[in-house]
PDB file of C-alpha atoms in Angstrom:
ATOM      1  CA  GLU Q   1      11.902 -14.075   8.611  1.00 87.00           C
ATOM      2  CA  ALA Q   2      10.600 -10.515   9.488  1.00 84.00           C
ATOM      3  CA  GLN Q   3       6.636 -10.699   7.894  1.00 93.00           C
ATOM      4  CA  VAL Q   4       3.351  -9.940   8.091  1.00 95.00           C
ATOM      5  CA  THR Q   5       1.106 -13.337   7.285  1.00 96.00           C
ATOM      6  CA  GLN Q   6      -2.737 -13.378   6.631  1.00 97.00           C
ATOM      7  CA  ASN Q   7      -5.366 -16.068   6.347  1.00 97.00           C
ATOM      8  CA  PRO Q   8      -7.154 -16.997   4.487  1.00 97.00           C
ATOM      9  CA  ARG Q   9      -5.340 -15.675   1.259  1.00 96.00           C
ATOM     10  CA  TYR Q  10      -8.548 -16.846  -1.026  1.00 96.00           C
ATOM     11  CA  LEU Q  11     -12.549 -16.529   0.561  1.00 97.00           C
ATOM     12  CA  ILE Q  12     -15.923 -16.929  -1.681  1.00 97.00           C
ATOM     13  CA  THR Q  13     -18.721 -16.402   1.150  1.00 96.00           C
ATOM     14  CA  VAL Q  14     -22.207 -15.331   0.852  1.00 97.00           C
ATOM     15  CA  THR Q  15     -23.988 -12.356   1.777  1.00 97.00           C
ATOM     16  CA  GLY Q  16     -24.542 -11.982   5.415  1.00 96.00           C
ATOM     17  CA  LYS Q  17     -22.428 -14.829   6.686  1.00 97.00           C
ATOM     18  CA  LYS Q  18     -19.904 -13.483   9.588  1.00 97.00           C
ATOM     19  CA  LEU Q  19     -16.062 -13.909   8.774  1.00 97.00           C
ATOM     20  CA  THR Q  20     -12.982 -12.867   9.840  1.00 98.00           C
ATOM     21  CA  VAL Q  21      -9.593 -12.392   8.306  1.00 98.00           C
ATOM     22  CA  THR Q  22      -6.354 -12.855  10.020  1.00 98.00           C
ATOM     23  CA  CYS Q  23      -3.455 -10.980  10.480  1.00 98.00           C
ATOM     24  CA  SER Q  24       0.081 -11.346  12.185  1.00 98.00           C
ATOM     25  CA  GLN Q  25       3.009  -9.700  12.136  1.00 97.00           C
ATOM     26  CA  ASN Q  26       6.551 -10.999  14.076  1.00 96.00           C
ATOM     27  CA  MET Q  27       8.630  -7.816  14.137  1.00 95.00           C
ATOM     28  CA  ASN Q  28       7.042  -6.543  17.538  1.00 95.00           C
ATOM     29  CA  HIS Q  29       5.272  -3.186  15.019  1.00 94.00           C
ATOM     30  CA  GLU Q  30       3.224  -1.313  17.379  1.00 94.00           C
ATOM     31  CA  TYR Q  31       0.877   0.649  13.888  1.00 93.00           C
ATOM     32  CA  MET Q  32      -1.186  -2.258  12.238  1.00 95.00           C
ATOM     33  CA  SER Q  33      -3.270  -1.081   9.077  1.00 95.00           C
ATOM     34  CA  TRP Q  34      -5.889  -2.636   7.068  1.00 97.00           C
ATOM     35  CA  TYR Q  35      -6.418  -1.472   3.741  1.00 96.00           C
ATOM     36  CA  ARG Q  36      -8.580  -2.026   0.724  1.00 97.00           C
ATOM     37  CA  GLN Q  37      -7.694  -2.379  -2.683  1.00 95.00           C
ATOM     38  CA  ASP Q  38      -9.923  -2.319  -6.026  1.00 94.00           C
ATOM     39  CA  PRO Q  39      -9.362  -1.375  -9.350  1.00 88.00           C
ATOM     40  CA  GLY Q  40      -8.540   2.562 -10.479  1.00 87.00           C
ATOM     41  CA  LEU Q  41      -9.032   3.476  -7.056  1.00 90.00           C
ATOM     42  CA  GLY Q  42      -5.586   2.514  -5.025  1.00 90.00           C
ATOM     43  CA  LEU Q  43      -5.366   1.195  -1.820  1.00 93.00           C
ATOM     44  CA  ARG Q  44      -7.716   2.460   0.814  1.00 94.00           C
ATOM     45  CA  GLN Q  45      -7.361   2.698   4.977  1.00 93.00           C
ATOM     46  CA  ILE Q  46      -9.918   0.735   6.637  1.00 96.00           C
ATOM     47  CA  TYR Q  47      -8.905   0.575  10.327  1.00 96.00           C
ATOM     48  CA  TYR Q  48      -5.952   1.044  11.983  1.00 94.00           C
ATOM     49  CA  SER Q  49      -4.337   0.560  15.523  1.00 94.00           C
ATOM     50  CA  MET Q  50      -1.428   2.442  16.801  1.00 91.00           C
ATOM     51  CA  ASN Q  51      -0.795  -0.519  19.846  1.00 92.00           C
ATOM     52  CA  VAL Q  52      -2.331  -3.013  21.929  1.00 94.00           C
ATOM     53  CA  GLU Q  53      -6.246  -2.071  22.927  1.00 93.00           C
ATOM     54  CA  ALA Q  54      -6.302   1.531  20.654  1.00 92.00           C
ATOM     55  CA  THR Q  55      -7.621   1.550  17.452  1.00 94.00           C
ATOM     56  CA  ASP Q  56      -9.150   4.160  14.614  1.00 92.00           C
ATOM     57  CA  LYS Q  57     -11.504   4.635  11.863  1.00 94.00           C
ATOM     58  CA  GLY Q  58      -9.711   5.108   8.649  1.00 92.00           C
ATOM     59  CA  ASP Q  59     -11.425   6.371   5.473  1.00 91.00           C
ATOM     60  CA  VAL Q  60     -13.868   3.349   4.932  1.00 96.00           C
ATOM     61  CA  PRO Q  61     -14.765   1.999   8.110  1.00 97.00           C
ATOM     62  CA  GLU Q  62     -18.495   1.405   7.195  1.00 97.00           C
ATOM     63  CA  GLY Q  63     -19.362  -2.606   7.370  1.00 97.00           C
ATOM     64  CA  TYR Q  64     -16.036  -3.348   9.437  1.00 98.00           C
ATOM     65  CA  LYS Q  65     -14.482  -4.202  12.754  1.00 98.00           C
ATOM     66  CA  VAL Q  66     -10.983  -5.031  14.232  1.00 98.00           C
ATOM     67  CA  SER Q  67      -9.650  -5.567  17.520  1.00 97.00           C
ATOM     68  CA  ARG Q  68      -5.652  -5.563  18.885  1.00 97.00           C
ATOM     69  CA  LYS Q  69      -5.663  -7.181  22.144  1.00 97.00           C
ATOM     70  CA  GLU Q  70      -2.400  -8.401  21.135  1.00 97.00           C
ATOM     71  CA  LYS Q  71       0.661  -6.474  19.837  1.00 97.00           C
ATOM     72  CA  ARG Q  72       1.643  -9.032  16.941  1.00 97.00           C
ATOM     73  CA  ASN Q  73      -2.464  -9.559  15.471  1.00 98.00           C
ATOM     74  CA  PHE Q  74      -4.868  -7.612  14.500  1.00 98.00           C
ATOM     75  CA  PRO Q  75      -7.851  -9.441  13.033  1.00 98.00           C
ATOM     76  CA  LEU Q  76     -10.234  -7.744  10.297  1.00 98.00           C
ATOM     77  CA  ILE Q  77     -13.794  -8.666  10.924  1.00 98.00           C
ATOM     78  CA  LEU Q  78     -16.773  -8.464   8.723  1.00 98.00           C
ATOM     79  CA  GLU Q  79     -20.290  -8.603  10.637  1.00 96.00           C
ATOM     80  CA  SER Q  80     -22.412  -8.805   7.763  1.00 97.00           C
ATOM     81  CA  PRO Q  81     -20.538  -9.113   4.460  1.00 97.00           C
ATOM     82  CA  SER Q  82     -22.021  -7.669   1.257  1.00 97.00           C
ATOM     83  CA  PRO Q  83     -20.926  -7.861  -2.422  1.00 97.00           C
ATOM     84  CA  ASN Q  84     -19.772  -4.582  -2.185  1.00 97.00           C
ATOM     85  CA  GLN Q  85     -16.738  -5.357   0.087  1.00 98.00           C
ATOM     86  CA  THR Q  86     -15.438  -7.990  -2.582  1.00 98.00           C
ATOM     87  CA  SER Q  87     -11.918  -6.798  -3.297  1.00 97.00           C
ATOM     88  CA  LEU Q  88      -7.982  -7.553  -2.192  1.00 97.00           C
ATOM     89  CA  TYR Q  89      -7.534  -7.221   1.545  1.00 98.00           C
ATOM     90  CA  PHE Q  90      -3.809  -5.666   2.711  1.00 97.00           C
ATOM     91  CA  CYS Q  91      -2.416  -6.102   6.624  1.00 96.00           C
ATOM     92  CA  ALA Q  92       0.019  -3.611   6.910  1.00 95.00           C
ATOM     93  CA  SER Q  93       2.433  -2.931   9.954  1.00 94.00           C
ATOM     94  CA  SER Q  94       5.116   0.093  11.344  1.00 91.00           C
ATOM     95  CA  SER Q  95       6.965   1.010  13.531  1.00 89.00           C
ATOM     96  CA  PRO Q  96       8.592   4.507  14.552  1.00 83.00           C
ATOM     97  CA  SER Q  97      12.125   3.138  15.137  1.00 84.00           C
ATOM     98  CA  VAL Q  98      12.030   1.430  11.573  1.00 82.00           C
ATOM     99  CA  PRO Q  99      13.609   4.383   8.941  1.00 78.00           C
ATOM    100  CA  ASN Q 100      11.799   5.919   6.282  1.00 80.00           C
ATOM    101  CA  ASN Q 101       8.427   5.356   8.100  1.00 79.00           C
ATOM    102  CA  GLU Q 102       8.186   1.964   5.723  1.00 86.00           C
ATOM    103  CA  GLN Q 103       5.172   0.179   6.041  1.00 89.00           C
ATOM    104  CA  PHE Q 104       5.636  -3.461   5.667  1.00 92.00           C
ATOM    105  CA  PHE Q 105       2.816  -5.792   3.931  1.00 93.00           C
ATOM    106  CA  GLY Q 106       1.395  -9.537   4.089  1.00 94.00           C
ATOM    107  CA  PRO Q 107       0.424 -10.880   0.892  1.00 93.00           C
ATOM    108  CA  GLY Q 108      -3.291 -10.201   0.645  1.00 95.00           C
ATOM    109  CA  THR Q 109      -6.628 -11.902   1.073  1.00 97.00           C
ATOM    110  CA  ARG Q 110      -8.933 -11.900  -2.303  1.00 96.00           C
ATOM    111  CA  LEU Q 111     -12.384 -11.785  -0.931  1.00 98.00           C
ATOM    112  CA  THR Q 112     -15.328 -12.445  -2.719  1.00 98.00           C
ATOM    113  CA  VAL Q 113     -18.619 -12.044  -1.736  1.00 97.00           C
ATOM    114  CA  LEU Q 114     -21.833 -13.596  -3.720  1.00 96.00           C
TER     115      LEU Q 114
ATOM    116  CA  GLY I   1      -6.885  17.266   0.930  1.00 55.00           C
ATOM    117  CA  GLU I   2      -5.260  13.927   0.703  1.00 65.00           C
ATOM    118  CA  ASP I   3      -4.920  12.872  -3.065  1.00 85.00           C
ATOM    119  CA  VAL I   4      -2.574  11.064  -5.083  1.00 91.00           C
ATOM    120  CA  GLU I   5      -3.479  10.572  -8.918  1.00 93.00           C
ATOM    121  CA  GLN I   6      -1.423   9.046 -11.521  1.00 94.00           C
ATOM    122  CA  SER I   7      -1.979   7.920 -14.630  1.00 88.00           C
ATOM    123  CA  LEU I   8      -3.622   3.985 -15.566  1.00 90.00           C
ATOM    124  CA  PHE I   9      -1.643   2.278 -17.957  1.00 95.00           C
ATOM    125  CA  LEU I  10       1.619   2.424 -19.330  1.00 97.00           C
ATOM    126  CA  SER I  11       2.987   0.381 -22.514  1.00 97.00           C
ATOM    127  CA  VAL I  12       6.772   0.276 -23.515  1.00 97.00           C
ATOM    128  CA  ARG I  13       9.341  -1.301 -25.515  1.00 97.00           C
ATOM    129  CA  GLU I  14      11.777  -3.837 -23.788  1.00 97.00           C
ATOM    130  CA  GLY I  15      14.905  -1.455 -23.133  1.00 97.00           C
ATOM    131  CA  ASP I  16      13.734   1.067 -23.323  1.00 97.00           C
ATOM    132  CA  SER I  17      13.248   3.554 -20.208  1.00 97.00           C
ATOM    133  CA  SER I  18       9.856   3.978 -18.682  1.00 97.00           C
ATOM    134  CA  VAL I  19       8.848   7.097 -16.332  1.00 97.00           C
ATOM    135  CA  ILE I  20       5.468   6.805 -14.333  1.00 97.00           C
ATOM    136  CA  ASN I  21       4.905  10.100 -12.943  1.00 97.00           C
ATOM    137  CA  CYS I  22       2.496  11.115 -10.269  1.00 96.00           C
ATOM    138  CA  THR I  23       1.159  14.185  -8.314  1.00 95.00           C
ATOM    139  CA  TYR I  24      -0.323  14.686  -4.696  1.00 90.00           C
ATOM    140  CA  THR I  25      -1.825  17.335  -3.021  1.00 84.00           C
ATOM    141  CA  ASP I  26      -0.263  17.355   0.419  1.00 79.00           C
ATOM    142  CA  SER I  27       2.521  19.701   1.292  1.00 74.00           C
ATOM    143  CA  SER I  28       2.890  18.576   4.166  1.00 77.00           C
ATOM    144  CA  SER I  29       4.001  14.747   2.999  1.00 75.00           C
ATOM    145  CA  THR I  30       6.992  13.834   4.476  1.00 81.00           C
ATOM    146  CA  TYR I  31       8.345  10.585   2.857  1.00 87.00           C
ATOM    147  CA  LEU I  32       7.220  10.034  -0.989  1.00 91.00           C
ATOM    148  CA  TYR I  33       7.049   5.840  -1.800  1.00 94.00           C
ATOM    149  CA  TRP I  34       7.096   4.174  -4.576  1.00 96.00           C
ATOM    150  CA  TYR I  35       5.424   0.192  -4.765  1.00 95.00           C
ATOM    151  CA  LYS I  36       5.227  -2.544  -7.016  1.00 96.00           C
ATOM    152  CA  GLN I  37       2.723  -5.376  -7.281  1.00 94.00           C
ATOM    153  CA  GLU I  38       3.470  -7.996  -9.432  1.00 92.00           C
ATOM    154  CA  PRO I  39       0.079 -10.016 -10.688  1.00 85.00           C
ATOM    155  CA  GLY I  40      -1.361 -11.893  -7.735  1.00 81.00           C
ATOM    156  CA  ALA I  41       1.186 -10.584  -5.552  1.00 84.00           C
ATOM    157  CA  GLY I  42       1.245  -8.419  -2.299  1.00 86.00           C
ATOM    158  CA  LEU I  43       3.088  -4.740  -2.197  1.00 91.00           C
ATOM    159  CA  GLN I  44       7.135  -4.666  -2.100  1.00 90.00           C
ATOM    160  CA  LEU I  45       8.273  -1.263  -1.319  1.00 92.00           C
ATOM    161  CA  LEU I  46      10.637  -0.335  -4.626  1.00 94.00           C
ATOM    162  CA  THR I  47      11.926   2.567  -3.117  1.00 94.00           C
ATOM    163  CA  TYR I  48      11.242   6.319  -1.240  1.00 93.00           C
ATOM    164  CA  ILE I  49      12.175   9.967  -1.545  1.00 93.00           C
ATOM    165  CA  PHE I  50      12.426  11.989   1.499  1.00 89.00           C
ATOM    166  CA  SER I  51      10.779  15.295   1.097  1.00 86.00           C
ATOM    167  CA  ASN I  52      13.873  17.579   1.182  1.00 87.00           C
ATOM    168  CA  MET I  53      15.095  15.596  -1.541  1.00 89.00           C
ATOM    169  CA  ASP I  54      14.863  16.729  -5.716  1.00 92.00           C
ATOM    170  CA  MET I  55      15.994  13.129  -6.695  1.00 95.00           C
ATOM    171  CA  LYS I  56      17.708   9.271  -5.794  1.00 94.00           C
ATOM    172  CA  GLN I  57      19.117   6.898  -7.652  1.00 95.00           C
ATOM    173  CA  ASP I  58      19.317   3.384  -7.012  1.00 92.00           C
ATOM    174  CA  GLN I  59      20.973   1.451 -10.050  1.00 95.00           C
ATOM    175  CA  ARG I  60      17.729   1.235 -12.774  1.00 96.00           C
ATOM    176  CA  LEU I  61      15.370   3.274 -10.734  1.00 96.00           C
ATOM    177  CA  THR I  62      15.826   7.013 -10.516  1.00 97.00           C
ATOM    178  CA  VAL I  63      13.090   8.846  -8.398  1.00 97.00           C
ATOM    179  CA  LEU I  64      12.312  12.853  -9.021  1.00 97.00           C
ATOM    180  CA  LEU I  65      10.571  15.190  -6.709  1.00 95.00           C
ATOM    181  CA  ASN I  66       9.568  18.183  -7.682  1.00 94.00           C
ATOM    182  CA  LYS I  67       7.846  19.646  -4.642  1.00 90.00           C
ATOM    183  CA  LYS I  68       7.417  23.264  -5.932  1.00 90.00           C
ATOM    184  CA  ASP I  69       4.781  21.439  -8.602  1.00 92.00           C
ATOM    185  CA  LYS I  70       3.874  18.583  -6.122  1.00 91.00           C
ATOM    186  CA  HIS I  71       5.385  16.061  -9.069  1.00 94.00           C
ATOM    187  CA  LEU I  72       6.695  12.838  -8.094  1.00 95.00           C
ATOM    188  CA  SER I  73       8.290  10.541 -11.350  1.00 97.00           C
ATOM    189  CA  LEU I  74       9.580   7.098 -11.232  1.00 97.00           C
ATOM    190  CA  ARG I  75      11.896   6.218 -14.178  1.00 97.00           C
ATOM    191  CA  ILE I  76      13.081   2.264 -14.954  1.00 97.00           C
ATOM    192  CA  ALA I  77      16.126   1.871 -17.354  1.00 97.00           C
ATOM    193  CA  ASP I  78      17.079  -0.768 -19.522  1.00 97.00           C
ATOM    194  CA  THR I  79      13.188  -1.885 -18.811  1.00 98.00           C
ATOM    195  CA  GLN I  80      12.580  -5.698 -18.661  1.00 97.00           C
ATOM    196  CA  THR I  81       9.677  -7.959 -18.804  1.00 95.00           C
ATOM    197  CA  GLY I  82      10.014  -8.827 -15.416  1.00 94.00           C
ATOM    198  CA  ASP I  83       9.055  -4.988 -14.575  1.00 96.00           C
ATOM    199  CA  SER I  84       5.700  -5.494 -15.526  1.00 96.00           C
ATOM    200  CA  ALA I  85       3.418  -4.876 -12.523  1.00 96.00           C
ATOM    201  CA  ILE I  86       1.155  -2.089 -10.894  1.00 96.00           C
ATOM    202  CA  TYR I  87       3.418   0.699  -9.661  1.00 97.00           C
ATOM    203  CA  PHE I  88       1.740   2.072  -6.622  1.00 96.00           C
ATOM    204  CA  CYS I  89       2.697   6.185  -5.630  1.00 95.00           C
ATOM    205  CA  ALA I  90       2.291   6.913  -2.695  1.00 93.00           C
ATOM    206  CA  GLU I  91       2.599   9.261   0.380  1.00 90.00           C
ATOM    207  CA  THR I  92       2.991   9.544   3.920  1.00 85.00           C
ATOM    208  CA  LEU I  93       2.321  12.639   5.765  1.00 74.00           C
ATOM    209  CA  SER I  94       4.064  14.214   9.566  1.00 65.00           C
ATOM    210  CA  GLY I  95       3.898  11.297  12.332  1.00 61.00           C
ATOM    211  CA  GLY I  96       2.174   9.379   9.522  1.00 58.00           C
ATOM    212  CA  TYR I  97       3.035   5.677  10.786  1.00 60.00           C
ATOM    213  CA  ASN I  98       0.104   4.629  10.587  1.00 65.00           C
ATOM    214  CA  LYS I  99      -1.592   5.597   7.345  1.00 79.00           C
ATOM    215  CA  LEU I 100       0.089   5.703   3.611  1.00 87.00           C
ATOM    216  CA  ILE I 101      -2.299   7.401   0.807  1.00 90.00           C
ATOM    217  CA  PHE I 102      -1.831   5.676  -2.330  1.00 93.00           C
ATOM    218  CA  GLY I 103      -2.324   6.562  -6.765  1.00 94.00           C
ATOM    219  CA  ALA I 104      -4.925   4.251  -8.079  1.00 94.00           C
ATOM    220  CA  GLY I 105      -1.723   2.382  -9.735  1.00 95.00           C
ATOM    221  CA  THR I 106      -0.292   2.307 -12.834  1.00 96.00           C
ATOM    222  CA  ARG I 107      -0.214  -0.859 -14.800  1.00 96.00           C
ATOM    223  CA  LEU I 108       2.987  -0.902 -16.746  1.00 97.00           C
ATOM    224  CA  ALA I 109       3.119  -3.298 -19.490  1.00 97.00           C
ATOM    225  CA  VAL I 110       6.203  -4.477 -20.955  1.00 97.00           C
ATOM    226  CA  HIS I 111       6.522  -5.653 -24.719  1.00 94.00           C
ATOM    227  CA  PRO I 112       9.556  -7.072 -26.955  1.00 90.00           C
TER     228      PRO I 112
END
């Protein structure tokens, strides 16, 4: 089944404790993105990647890092999480070969930083 | 700049039609989308429309696009309780395979 998977689905952590949220897609897509969803703000792009070893900042990149060492994986790293990073995070993937520019979303990771 | 706006709440009676509205600012939008998010779930692409179209119908869903006013709407006919969700309007720009610009989402509540 074609899908985007994220782990963990839920995470509660404390300020300053480094964490990584993994994202993997099995559709051989070139493009991958991370978004965060906050009430009243919709989804905002954090980082995106056009292909392996090609990443760039989205609209809200502060406090986050990403890497793209393999085509299928795009982990999101919070080196020193803070409470304002409490949010719902979505990974997405797409490809120029996909009709209508559709992006495929993972199930989401709900992060709470205390 | 890029901006997508939509009202935050809509309440309808079961069996009635729902109309969710959205406005966008960037005239270079190529595709406009409606995503559905059910409680505790991810985003599901509901429908989309290419920017050179005025209307698209897909079973109970009708999308209307007014490019002059930069206005997009989603009509759900015969709304059911299973349609209760948050609906996001989103746009992608020319060559924008990497980025969707979302509205804040409209929470649709369907009551008997």
